[in-house]
CSV table of C-alpha atoms in Angstrom, one decimal:
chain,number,residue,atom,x,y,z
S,114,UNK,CA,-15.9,8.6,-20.2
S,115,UNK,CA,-13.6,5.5,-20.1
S,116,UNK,CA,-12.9,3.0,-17.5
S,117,UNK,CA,-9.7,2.7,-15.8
S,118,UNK,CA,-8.9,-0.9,-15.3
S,119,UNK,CA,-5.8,-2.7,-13.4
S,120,UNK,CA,-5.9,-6.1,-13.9
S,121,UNK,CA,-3.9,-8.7,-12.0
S,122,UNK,CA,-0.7,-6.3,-12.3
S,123,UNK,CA,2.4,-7.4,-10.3
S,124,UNK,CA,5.5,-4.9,-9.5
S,125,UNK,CA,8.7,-6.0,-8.1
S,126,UNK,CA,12.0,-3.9,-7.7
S,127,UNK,CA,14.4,-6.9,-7.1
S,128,UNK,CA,13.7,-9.4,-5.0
S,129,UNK,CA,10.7,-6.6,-3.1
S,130,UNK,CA,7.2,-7.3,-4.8
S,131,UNK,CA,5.8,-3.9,-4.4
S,132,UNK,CA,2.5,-4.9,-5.5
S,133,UNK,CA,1.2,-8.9,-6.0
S,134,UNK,CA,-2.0,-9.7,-8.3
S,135,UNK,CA,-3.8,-6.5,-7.9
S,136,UNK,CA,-7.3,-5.6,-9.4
S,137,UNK,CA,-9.7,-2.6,-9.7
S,138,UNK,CA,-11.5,-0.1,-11.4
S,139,UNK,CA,-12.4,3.5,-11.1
S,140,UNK,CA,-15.6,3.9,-13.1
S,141,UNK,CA,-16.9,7.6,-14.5
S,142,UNK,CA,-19.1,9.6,-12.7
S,143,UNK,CA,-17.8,7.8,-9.3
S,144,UNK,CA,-14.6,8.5,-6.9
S,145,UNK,CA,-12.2,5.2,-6.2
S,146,UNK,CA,-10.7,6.0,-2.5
S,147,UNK,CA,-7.0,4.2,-3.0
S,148,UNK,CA,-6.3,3.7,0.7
S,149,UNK,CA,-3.3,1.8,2.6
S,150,UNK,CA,-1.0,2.1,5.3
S,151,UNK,CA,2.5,3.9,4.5
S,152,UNK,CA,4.7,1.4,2.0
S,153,UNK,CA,1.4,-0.6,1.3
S,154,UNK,CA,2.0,-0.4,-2.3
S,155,UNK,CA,-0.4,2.9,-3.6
S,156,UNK,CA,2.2,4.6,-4.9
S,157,UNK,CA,3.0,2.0,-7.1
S,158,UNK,CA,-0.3,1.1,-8.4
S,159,UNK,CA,-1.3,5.2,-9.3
S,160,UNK,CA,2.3,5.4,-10.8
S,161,UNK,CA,1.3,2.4,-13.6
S,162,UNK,CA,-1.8,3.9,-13.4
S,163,UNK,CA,-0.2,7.3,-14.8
S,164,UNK,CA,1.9,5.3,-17.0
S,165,UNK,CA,5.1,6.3,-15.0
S,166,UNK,CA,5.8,2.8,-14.3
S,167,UNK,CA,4.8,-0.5,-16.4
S,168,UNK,CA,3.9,-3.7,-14.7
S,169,UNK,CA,6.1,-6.7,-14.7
S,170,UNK,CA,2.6,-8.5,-14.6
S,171,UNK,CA,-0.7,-8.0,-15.6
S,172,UNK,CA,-2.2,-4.7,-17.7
S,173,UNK,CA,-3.8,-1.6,-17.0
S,174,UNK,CA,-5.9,-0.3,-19.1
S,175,UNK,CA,-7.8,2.8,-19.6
S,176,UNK,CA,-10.9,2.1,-22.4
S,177,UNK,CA,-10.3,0.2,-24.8
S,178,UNK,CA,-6.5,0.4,-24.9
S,179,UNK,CA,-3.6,-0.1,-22.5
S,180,UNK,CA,-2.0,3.3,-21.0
S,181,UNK,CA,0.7,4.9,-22.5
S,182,UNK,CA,1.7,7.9,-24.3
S,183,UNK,CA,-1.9,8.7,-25.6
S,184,UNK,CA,-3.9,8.2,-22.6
S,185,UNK,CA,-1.7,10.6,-20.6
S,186,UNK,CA,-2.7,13.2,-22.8
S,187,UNK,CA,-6.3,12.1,-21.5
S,188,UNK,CA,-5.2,12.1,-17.9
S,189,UNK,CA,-4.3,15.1,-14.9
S,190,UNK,CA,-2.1,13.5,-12.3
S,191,UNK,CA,-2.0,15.2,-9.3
S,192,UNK,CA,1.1,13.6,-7.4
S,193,UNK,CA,2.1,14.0,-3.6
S,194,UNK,CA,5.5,15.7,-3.7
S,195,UNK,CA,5.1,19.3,-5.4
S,196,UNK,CA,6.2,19.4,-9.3
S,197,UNK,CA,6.5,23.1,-9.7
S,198,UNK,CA,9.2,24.5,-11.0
S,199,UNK,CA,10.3,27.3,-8.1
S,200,UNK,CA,11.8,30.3,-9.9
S,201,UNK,CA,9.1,30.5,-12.5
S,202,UNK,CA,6.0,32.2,-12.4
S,203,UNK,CA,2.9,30.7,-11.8
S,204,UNK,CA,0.8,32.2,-14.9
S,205,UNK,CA,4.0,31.0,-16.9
S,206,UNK,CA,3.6,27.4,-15.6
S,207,UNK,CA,0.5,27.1,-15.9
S,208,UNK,CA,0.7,27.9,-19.8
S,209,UNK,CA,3.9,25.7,-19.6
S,210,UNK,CA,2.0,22.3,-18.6
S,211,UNK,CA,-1.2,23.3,-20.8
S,212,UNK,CA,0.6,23.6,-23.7
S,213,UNK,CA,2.9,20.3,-22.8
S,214,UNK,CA,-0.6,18.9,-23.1
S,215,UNK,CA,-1.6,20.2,-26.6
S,216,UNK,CA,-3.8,23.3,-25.6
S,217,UNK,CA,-4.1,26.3,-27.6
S,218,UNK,CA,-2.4,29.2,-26.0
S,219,UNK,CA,-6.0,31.8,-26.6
S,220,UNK,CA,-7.5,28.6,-24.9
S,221,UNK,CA,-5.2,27.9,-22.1
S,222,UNK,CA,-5.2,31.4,-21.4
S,223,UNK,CA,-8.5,31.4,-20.3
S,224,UNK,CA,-8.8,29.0,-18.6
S,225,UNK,CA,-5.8,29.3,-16.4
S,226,UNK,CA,-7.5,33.3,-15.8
S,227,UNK,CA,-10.9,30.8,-14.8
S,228,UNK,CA,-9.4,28.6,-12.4
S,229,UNK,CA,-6.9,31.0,-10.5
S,230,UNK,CA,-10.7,32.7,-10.0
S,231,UNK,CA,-12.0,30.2,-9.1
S,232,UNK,CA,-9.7,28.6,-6.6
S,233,UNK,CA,-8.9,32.2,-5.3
S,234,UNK,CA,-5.4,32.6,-6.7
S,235,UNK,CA,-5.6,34.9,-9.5
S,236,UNK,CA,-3.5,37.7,-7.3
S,237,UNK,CA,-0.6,35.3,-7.5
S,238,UNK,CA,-0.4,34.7,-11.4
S,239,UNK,CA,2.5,36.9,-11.2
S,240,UNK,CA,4.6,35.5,-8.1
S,241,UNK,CA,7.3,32.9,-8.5
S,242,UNK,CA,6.4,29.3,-6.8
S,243,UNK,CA,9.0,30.1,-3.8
S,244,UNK,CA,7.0,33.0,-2.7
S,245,UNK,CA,3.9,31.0,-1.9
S,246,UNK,CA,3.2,28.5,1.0
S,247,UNK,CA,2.9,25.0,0.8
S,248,UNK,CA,-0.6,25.2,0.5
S,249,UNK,CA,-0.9,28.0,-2.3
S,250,UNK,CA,1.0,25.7,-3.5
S,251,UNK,CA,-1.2,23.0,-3.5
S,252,UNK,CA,-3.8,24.8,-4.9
S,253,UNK,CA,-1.9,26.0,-8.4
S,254,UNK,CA,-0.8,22.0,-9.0
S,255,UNK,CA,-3.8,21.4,-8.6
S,256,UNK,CA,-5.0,23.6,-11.4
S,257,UNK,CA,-2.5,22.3,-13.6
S,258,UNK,CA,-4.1,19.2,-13.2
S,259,UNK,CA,-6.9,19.8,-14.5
S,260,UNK,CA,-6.7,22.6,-17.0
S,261,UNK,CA,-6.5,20.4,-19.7
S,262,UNK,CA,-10.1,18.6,-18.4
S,263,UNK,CA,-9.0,15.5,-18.4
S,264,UNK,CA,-11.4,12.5,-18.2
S,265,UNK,CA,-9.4,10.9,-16.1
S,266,UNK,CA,-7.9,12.0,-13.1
S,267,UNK,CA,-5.2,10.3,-10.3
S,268,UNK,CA,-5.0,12.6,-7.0
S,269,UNK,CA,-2.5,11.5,-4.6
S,270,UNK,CA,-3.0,13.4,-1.2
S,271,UNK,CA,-4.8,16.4,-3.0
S,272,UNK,CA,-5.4,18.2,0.4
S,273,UNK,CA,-2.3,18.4,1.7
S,274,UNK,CA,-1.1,21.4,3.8
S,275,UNK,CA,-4.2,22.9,2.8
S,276,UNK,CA,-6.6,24.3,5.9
S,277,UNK,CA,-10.2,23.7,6.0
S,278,UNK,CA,-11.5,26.3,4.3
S,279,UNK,CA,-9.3,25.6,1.0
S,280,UNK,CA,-9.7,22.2,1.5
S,281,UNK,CA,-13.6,22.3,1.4
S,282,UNK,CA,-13.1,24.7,-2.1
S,283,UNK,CA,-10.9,21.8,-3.6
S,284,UNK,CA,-13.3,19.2,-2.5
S,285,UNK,CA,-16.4,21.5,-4.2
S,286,UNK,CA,-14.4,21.3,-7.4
S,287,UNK,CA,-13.9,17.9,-7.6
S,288,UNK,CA,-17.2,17.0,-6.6
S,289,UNK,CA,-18.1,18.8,-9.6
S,290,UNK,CA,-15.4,16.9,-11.7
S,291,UNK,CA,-17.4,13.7,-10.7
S,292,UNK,CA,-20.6,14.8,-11.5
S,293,UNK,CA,-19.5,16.3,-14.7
S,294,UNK,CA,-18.7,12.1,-15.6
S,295,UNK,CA,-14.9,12.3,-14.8
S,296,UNK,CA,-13.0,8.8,-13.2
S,297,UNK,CA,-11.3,9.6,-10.6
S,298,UNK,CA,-8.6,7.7,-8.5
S,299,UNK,CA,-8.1,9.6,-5.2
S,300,UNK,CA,-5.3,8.5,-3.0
S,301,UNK,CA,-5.3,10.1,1.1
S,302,UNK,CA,-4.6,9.2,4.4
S,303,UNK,CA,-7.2,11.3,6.0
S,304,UNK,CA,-10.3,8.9,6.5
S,305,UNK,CA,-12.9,11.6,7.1
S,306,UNK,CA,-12.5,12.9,3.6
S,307,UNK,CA,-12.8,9.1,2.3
S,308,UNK,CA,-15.8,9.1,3.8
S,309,UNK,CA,-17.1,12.3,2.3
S,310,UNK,CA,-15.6,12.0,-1.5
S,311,UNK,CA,-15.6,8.5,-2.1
S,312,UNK,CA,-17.8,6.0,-3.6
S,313,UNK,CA,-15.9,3.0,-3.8
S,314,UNK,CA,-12.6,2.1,-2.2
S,315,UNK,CA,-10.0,-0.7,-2.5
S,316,UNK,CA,-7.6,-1.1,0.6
S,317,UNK,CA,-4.0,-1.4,-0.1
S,318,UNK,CA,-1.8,-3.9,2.3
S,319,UNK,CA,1.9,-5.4,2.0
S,320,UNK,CA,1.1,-5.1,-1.8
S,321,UNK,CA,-2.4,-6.9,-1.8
S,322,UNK,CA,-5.8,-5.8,-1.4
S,323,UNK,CA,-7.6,-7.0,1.3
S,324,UNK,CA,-10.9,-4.3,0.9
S,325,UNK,CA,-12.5,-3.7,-2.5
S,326,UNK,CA,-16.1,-2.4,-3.7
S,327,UNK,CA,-18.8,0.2,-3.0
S,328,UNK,CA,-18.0,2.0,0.5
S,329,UNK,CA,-21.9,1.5,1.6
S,330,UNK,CA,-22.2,-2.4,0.6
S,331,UNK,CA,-18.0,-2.3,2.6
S,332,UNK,CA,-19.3,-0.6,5.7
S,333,UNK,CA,-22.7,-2.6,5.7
S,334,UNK,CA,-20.6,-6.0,5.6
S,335,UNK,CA,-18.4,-4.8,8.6
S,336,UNK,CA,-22.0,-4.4,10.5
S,337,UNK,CA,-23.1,-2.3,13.7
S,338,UNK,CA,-20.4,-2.5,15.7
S,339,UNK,CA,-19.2,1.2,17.3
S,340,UNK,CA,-21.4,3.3,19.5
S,341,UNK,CA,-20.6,6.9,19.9
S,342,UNK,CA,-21.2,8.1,23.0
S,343,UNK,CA,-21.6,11.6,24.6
S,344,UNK,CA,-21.5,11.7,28.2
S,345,UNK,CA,-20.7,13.8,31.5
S,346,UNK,CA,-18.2,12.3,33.8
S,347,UNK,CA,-14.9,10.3,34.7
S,348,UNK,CA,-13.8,9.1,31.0
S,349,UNK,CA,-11.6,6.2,32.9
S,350,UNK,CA,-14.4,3.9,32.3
S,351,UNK,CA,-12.9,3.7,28.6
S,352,UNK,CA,-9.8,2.5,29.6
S,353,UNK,CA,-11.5,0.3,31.6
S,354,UNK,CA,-13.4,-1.6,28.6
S,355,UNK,CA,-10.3,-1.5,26.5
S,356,UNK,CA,-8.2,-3.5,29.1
S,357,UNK,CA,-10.8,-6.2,29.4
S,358,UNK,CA,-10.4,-6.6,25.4
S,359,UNK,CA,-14.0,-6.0,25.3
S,360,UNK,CA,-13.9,-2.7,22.4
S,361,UNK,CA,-11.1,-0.7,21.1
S,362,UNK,CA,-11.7,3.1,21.6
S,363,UNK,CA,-11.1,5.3,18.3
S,364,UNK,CA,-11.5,9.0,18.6
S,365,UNK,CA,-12.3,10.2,22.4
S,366,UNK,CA,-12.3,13.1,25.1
S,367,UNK,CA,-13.7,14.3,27.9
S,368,UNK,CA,-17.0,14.7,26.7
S,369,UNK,CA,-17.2,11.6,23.8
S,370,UNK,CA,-15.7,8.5,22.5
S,371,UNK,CA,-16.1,6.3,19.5
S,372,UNK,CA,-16.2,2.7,21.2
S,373,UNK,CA,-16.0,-0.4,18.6
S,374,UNK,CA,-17.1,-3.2,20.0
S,375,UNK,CA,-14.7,-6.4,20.0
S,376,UNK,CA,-15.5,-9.8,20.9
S,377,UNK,CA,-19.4,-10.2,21.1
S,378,UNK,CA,-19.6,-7.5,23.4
S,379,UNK,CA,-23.0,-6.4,23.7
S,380,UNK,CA,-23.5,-2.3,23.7
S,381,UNK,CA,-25.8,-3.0,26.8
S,382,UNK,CA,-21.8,-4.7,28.9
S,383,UNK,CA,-21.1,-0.8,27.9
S,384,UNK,CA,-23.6,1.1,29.5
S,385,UNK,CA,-23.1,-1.5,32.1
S,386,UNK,CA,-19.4,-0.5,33.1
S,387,UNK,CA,-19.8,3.1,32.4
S,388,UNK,CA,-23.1,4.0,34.5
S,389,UNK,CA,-21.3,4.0,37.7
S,390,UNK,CA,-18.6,6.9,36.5
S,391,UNK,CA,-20.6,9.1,34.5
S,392,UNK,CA,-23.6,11.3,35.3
S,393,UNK,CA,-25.2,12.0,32.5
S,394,UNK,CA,-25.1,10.2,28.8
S,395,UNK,CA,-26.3,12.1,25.7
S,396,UNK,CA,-25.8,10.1,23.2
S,397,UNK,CA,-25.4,6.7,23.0
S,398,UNK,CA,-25.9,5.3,19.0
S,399,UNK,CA,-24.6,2.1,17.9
S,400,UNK,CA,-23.4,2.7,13.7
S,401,UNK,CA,-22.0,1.2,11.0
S,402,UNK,CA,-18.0,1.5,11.6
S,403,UNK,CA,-16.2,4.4,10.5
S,404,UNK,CA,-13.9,4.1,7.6
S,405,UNK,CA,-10.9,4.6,9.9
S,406,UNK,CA,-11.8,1.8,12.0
S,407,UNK,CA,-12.4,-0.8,9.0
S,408,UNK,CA,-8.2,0.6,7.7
S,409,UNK,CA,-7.0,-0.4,11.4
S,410,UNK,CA,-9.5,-4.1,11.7
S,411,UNK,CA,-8.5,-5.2,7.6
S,412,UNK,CA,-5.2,-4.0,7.8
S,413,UNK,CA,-4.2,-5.6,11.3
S,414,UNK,CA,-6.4,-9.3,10.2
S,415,UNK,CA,-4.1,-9.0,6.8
S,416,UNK,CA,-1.2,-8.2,8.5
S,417,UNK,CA,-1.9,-11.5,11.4
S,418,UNK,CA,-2.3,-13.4,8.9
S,419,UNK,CA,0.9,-13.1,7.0
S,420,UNK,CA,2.7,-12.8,10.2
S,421,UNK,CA,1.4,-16.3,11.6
S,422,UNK,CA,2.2,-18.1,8.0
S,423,UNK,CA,5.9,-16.2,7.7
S,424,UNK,CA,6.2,-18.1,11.0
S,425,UNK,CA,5.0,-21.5,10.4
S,426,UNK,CA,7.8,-24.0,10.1
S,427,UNK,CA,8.5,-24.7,6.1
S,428,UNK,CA,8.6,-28.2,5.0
S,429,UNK,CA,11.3,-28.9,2.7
């Protein structure tokens, strides 16, 4: 399977550069997470990826060849707003966008009957798209994106308004998309499933990439910094060790809290402020950040950064 390749494209719509000097691959076989805060510039980069847009700078290139026409007969792009058509039936569509991508009707037939199977959804082959929920939704754009098995695939937000249970089926199937040698570009906000899908990311900020490579080697280079603790008693000590600016506290309750250390605290200045609230601790297991926590830390260093030079008198 081919290579997807930007390279060193630049997008501006006036005087706003969406997206400055930006570089990656998604290889075969592997997932690329595409992350960023909202207006960070993804959109733009999976749009030129799908050929939708064209780059004022730079190329993209899938293979040996740039994008266009040919390779978006090669390609299932899963956007984030819906794309159904609403008063048409969903067995219809389906054969609608097969045969928009050159399959024969015997063909498409069945494997549109496969995949409503398979995803659970063959009961609705009949109904029109305004009789199904968001989700059910979901699940038939989904299989329009990749009836045609494409070798290369762009999913922005796949799971959304899906619950768990559909979610997990959707995450089976493209686990076995991967495995099967697809490239895949997978866009989402929700960090947990980065974590689970992903083998390589590239973070997305004010149009630049400030994270790019192999999630292990990205997570290894943040280092053990964030304990997760399980304990029994008063949680205030948290907000304790937040106010002294010595960790930021990610995900917490009564019972637990993700602590990330901040600067050159030592887990044992934790232990050391909680002891005296809490009666009991379970767990306490310093880790390798989680993927949510390296978003806030590269985002809000990137974001300083520009902020303290947008400052900085200009000298003229």
């Amino acid at each position: 399977m081919p290579i997807l390749s930007i390279e060193g494209v630049t997008k501006r719509y006036g005087d706003f550069t969406a997206v400055n000097d930006v570089s990656f691959t998604a290889q075969p076989g592997r997932i690329l997470g595409l992350l960023g805060p909202n207006g960070a510039g993804k959109t733009t980069a999976i749009r030129m990826a799908a050929y939708i847009t064209i780059p004022d700078e730079g190329q993209v290139m899938f293979g040996d060849a740039k994008v266009g026409p040919a390779s978006q007969e090669r390609m299932g792009y899963l956007p984030e707003e819906r794309g159904l058509y609403k008063k048409m039936k969903v067995g219809e569509q389906l054969m609608y966008f097969a045969e928009l991508k050159g399959m024969d009707r015997k063909v498409a037939r069945e494997k549109i009957k496969y995949w409503l199977e398979r995803v659970g959804a063959l009961d609705w082959v009949s109904k029109k798209t305004n009789e199904l929920s968001k989700g059910m939704q979901q699940k038939i754009q989904f299989v329009a994106t990749i009836l045609h098995e494409p070798e290369l695939l762009i999913l922005d937000e796949p799971f959304s308004g899906l619950d768990p249970i559909n979610a997990e089926l959707l995450q089976d199937v493209i686990m076995e998309l991967k495995d099967g040698g697809r490239t895949i570009l997978f866009a989402s906000h929700r960090m947990e499933q980065v974590e689970q899908l992903c083998d390589d990311i590239c973070l997305i900020s004010r149009g630049e990439i400030v994270v790019n490579g192999a999630l292990n080697e990205v997570k290894r280079r943040y280092g053990k910094n964030t304990i997760l603790m399980d304990f029994e008693g008063d949680p205030a000590f948290l907000d304790t060790l937040e106010a002294s600016g010595a960790a930021r506290i990610g995900t917490r309750s009564t019972r637990h809290a993700e602590i990330n250390l901040l600067n050159g605290t030592r887990p044992k200045a934790v232990l050391e402020v909680a002891m005296p609230h809490v009666q009991d601790i379970t767990r306490f297991e310093l880790v390798e950040p989680p993927m949510r926590e390296i978003f806030v830390r590269a985002v809000t260093e990137q974001q300083g950064h520009i902020d303290e030079a947008d400052a900085a008198p200009s000298i003229a």
